[in-house]
Amino acid sequence: MTDFATSVERLHNQVRHWEQPRWKGKAEQMYALVQHLADLGADAEGQPRRVVPREHDMILPDQLRVVADDLLAAAPAPEALAEATEAVDRTRRGM
């Protein structure tokens, strides 16, 4: 398992059980991470960046898993993966 995958797993485990009130003040930070990871994935695939739909807060952990898996499948450059790992860790510290 990569450092990135480990970081995503830790963050996902931290937030996946949250109820709606707990997301207050934190959902936008998580959504920003989801969008950033999606952008890195699009860049790695040589595809245009697209806006990730902003769904209900309770969907954010699932969106995190999907975009993280997509990023890993795109086989990004080591620098991009390091950037993604730092972004996940920074978000986790903010949660």
mmCIF file of C-alpha atoms in Angstrom:
data_model
loop_
_atom_site.group_PDB
_atom_site.id
_atom_site.type_symbol
_atom_site.label_atom_id
_atom_site.label_comp_id
_atom_site.label_asym_id
_atom_site.label_seq_id
_atom_site.Cartn_x
_atom_site.Cartn_y
_atom_site.Cartn_z
ATOM 1 C CA MET A 1 0.000 0.000 0.000
ATOM 2 C CA THR A 2 1.349 3.427 -0.936
ATOM 3 C CA ASP A 3 1.688 6.333 1.480
ATOM 4 C CA PHE A 4 -1.132 7.990 -0.440
ATOM 5 C CA ALA A 5 -3.449 5.003 -0.052
ATOM 6 C CA THR A 6 -2.615 4.794 3.647
ATOM 7 C CA SER A 7 -3.350 8.499 4.137
ATOM 8 C CA VAL A 8 -6.661 8.212 2.300
ATOM 9 C CA GLU A 9 -7.626 5.169 4.359
ATOM 10 C CA ARG A 10 -6.872 7.018 7.601
ATOM 11 C CA LEU A 11 -8.916 10.044 6.595
ATOM 12 C CA HIS A 12 -11.773 7.896 5.326
ATOM 13 C CA ASN A 13 -11.852 5.922 8.583
ATOM 14 C CA GLN A 14 -11.862 9.171 10.543
ATOM 15 C CA VAL A 15 -14.887 10.684 8.783
ATOM 16 C CA ARG A 16 -16.981 7.877 7.289
ATOM 17 C CA HIS A 17 -19.180 7.517 10.372
ATOM 18 C CA TRP A 18 -19.811 11.241 10.877
ATOM 19 C CA GLU A 19 -23.394 12.438 11.188
ATOM 20 C CA GLN A 20 -24.537 15.642 9.486
ATOM 21 C CA PRO A 21 -23.894 18.049 12.414
ATOM 22 C CA ARG A 22 -20.255 17.020 12.607
ATOM 23 C CA TRP A 23 -19.666 18.085 8.995
ATOM 24 C CA LYS A 24 -20.506 21.696 9.818
ATOM 25 C CA GLY A 25 -17.448 23.794 9.084
ATOM 26 C CA LYS A 26 -15.536 20.826 7.666
ATOM 27 C CA ALA A 27 -17.461 19.750 4.566
ATOM 28 C CA GLU A 28 -16.049 22.449 2.301
ATOM 29 C CA GLN A 29 -12.509 21.504 3.280
ATOM 30 C CA MET A 30 -13.222 17.879 2.374
ATOM 31 C CA TYR A 31 -14.898 18.858 -0.886
ATOM 32 C CA ALA A 32 -11.864 20.984 -1.803
ATOM 33 C CA LEU A 33 -9.658 17.926 -1.252
ATOM 34 C CA VAL A 34 -11.934 15.756 -3.404
ATOM 35 C CA GLN A 35 -11.760 18.332 -6.201
ATOM 36 C CA HIS A 36 -7.977 18.644 -5.891
ATOM 37 C CA LEU A 37 -7.507 14.875 -6.135
ATOM 38 C CA ALA A 38 -9.855 14.741 -9.126
ATOM 39 C CA ASP A 39 -7.806 17.485 -10.804
ATOM 40 C CA LEU A 40 -4.561 15.600 -10.181
ATOM 41 C CA GLY A 41 -6.149 12.466 -11.632
ATOM 42 C CA ALA A 42 -7.303 14.303 -14.750
ATOM 43 C CA ASP A 43 -3.828 15.782 -15.185
ATOM 44 C CA ALA A 44 -2.225 12.342 -14.850
ATOM 45 C CA GLU A 45 -4.576 10.972 -17.511
ATOM 46 C CA GLY A 46 -4.030 13.940 -19.808
ATOM 47 C CA GLN A 47 -7.746 14.741 -19.617
ATOM 48 C CA PRO A 48 -9.476 18.073 -19.008
ATOM 49 C CA ARG A 49 -10.320 18.922 -15.433
ATOM 50 C CA ARG A 50 -13.996 18.692 -14.520
ATOM 51 C CA VAL A 51 -15.942 19.930 -11.542
ATOM 52 C CA VAL A 52 -16.838 17.168 -9.097
ATOM 53 C CA PRO A 53 -20.558 17.366 -8.299
ATOM 54 C CA ARG A 54 -21.140 18.818 -4.837
ATOM 55 C CA GLU A 55 -23.395 16.225 -3.283
ATOM 56 C CA HIS A 56 -24.708 15.966 0.282
ATOM 57 C CA ASP A 57 -22.031 16.123 2.992
ATOM 58 C CA MET A 58 -22.632 12.497 3.943
ATOM 59 C CA ILE A 59 -21.465 11.458 0.448
ATOM 60 C CA LEU A 60 -18.040 13.087 0.817
ATOM 61 C CA PRO A 61 -16.267 9.999 2.236
ATOM 62 C CA ASP A 62 -17.462 7.978 -0.762
ATOM 63 C CA GLN A 63 -16.364 10.692 -3.168
ATOM 64 C CA LEU A 64 -12.959 10.695 -1.484
ATOM 65 C CA ARG A 65 -12.573 6.949 -2.068
ATOM 66 C CA VAL A 66 -13.631 7.188 -5.709
ATOM 67 C CA VAL A 67 -11.318 10.047 -6.675
ATOM 68 C CA ALA A 68 -8.433 8.514 -4.710
ATOM 69 C CA ASP A 69 -8.883 5.195 -6.526
ATOM 70 C CA ASP A 70 -9.099 7.029 -9.853
ATOM 71 C CA LEU A 71 -5.895 8.909 -9.085
ATOM 72 C CA LEU A 72 -4.024 5.720 -8.251
ATOM 73 C CA ALA A 73 -5.334 4.045 -11.410
ATOM 74 C CA ALA A 74 -4.008 6.970 -13.474
ATOM 75 C CA ALA A 75 -0.438 6.206 -12.309
ATOM 76 C CA PRO A 76 0.508 9.825 -11.561
ATOM 77 C CA ALA A 77 4.065 11.102 -11.435
ATOM 78 C CA PRO A 78 5.745 10.684 -8.038
ATOM 79 C CA GLU A 79 5.588 14.443 -7.476
ATOM 80 C CA ALA A 80 1.830 14.502 -8.044
ATOM 81 C CA LEU A 81 1.334 11.563 -5.705
ATOM 82 C CA ALA A 82 3.437 13.298 -3.043
ATOM 83 C CA GLU A 83 1.337 16.457 -3.488
ATOM 84 C CA ALA A 84 -1.842 14.401 -3.147
ATOM 85 C CA THR A 85 -0.554 12.677 -0.012
ATOM 86 C CA GLU A 86 0.309 15.999 1.598
ATOM 87 C CA ALA A 87 -3.127 17.392 0.722
ATOM 88 C CA VAL A 88 -4.839 14.386 2.320
ATOM 89 C CA ASP A 89 -2.676 14.623 5.439
ATOM 90 C CA ARG A 90 -3.289 18.369 5.733
ATOM 91 C CA THR A 91 -7.042 17.833 5.421
ATOM 92 C CA ARG A 92 -6.959 15.069 8.015
ATOM 93 C CA ARG A 93 -5.166 17.338 10.476
ATOM 94 C CA GLY A 94 -7.876 19.954 9.888
ATOM 95 C CA MET A 95 -10.681 17.557 10.626
#
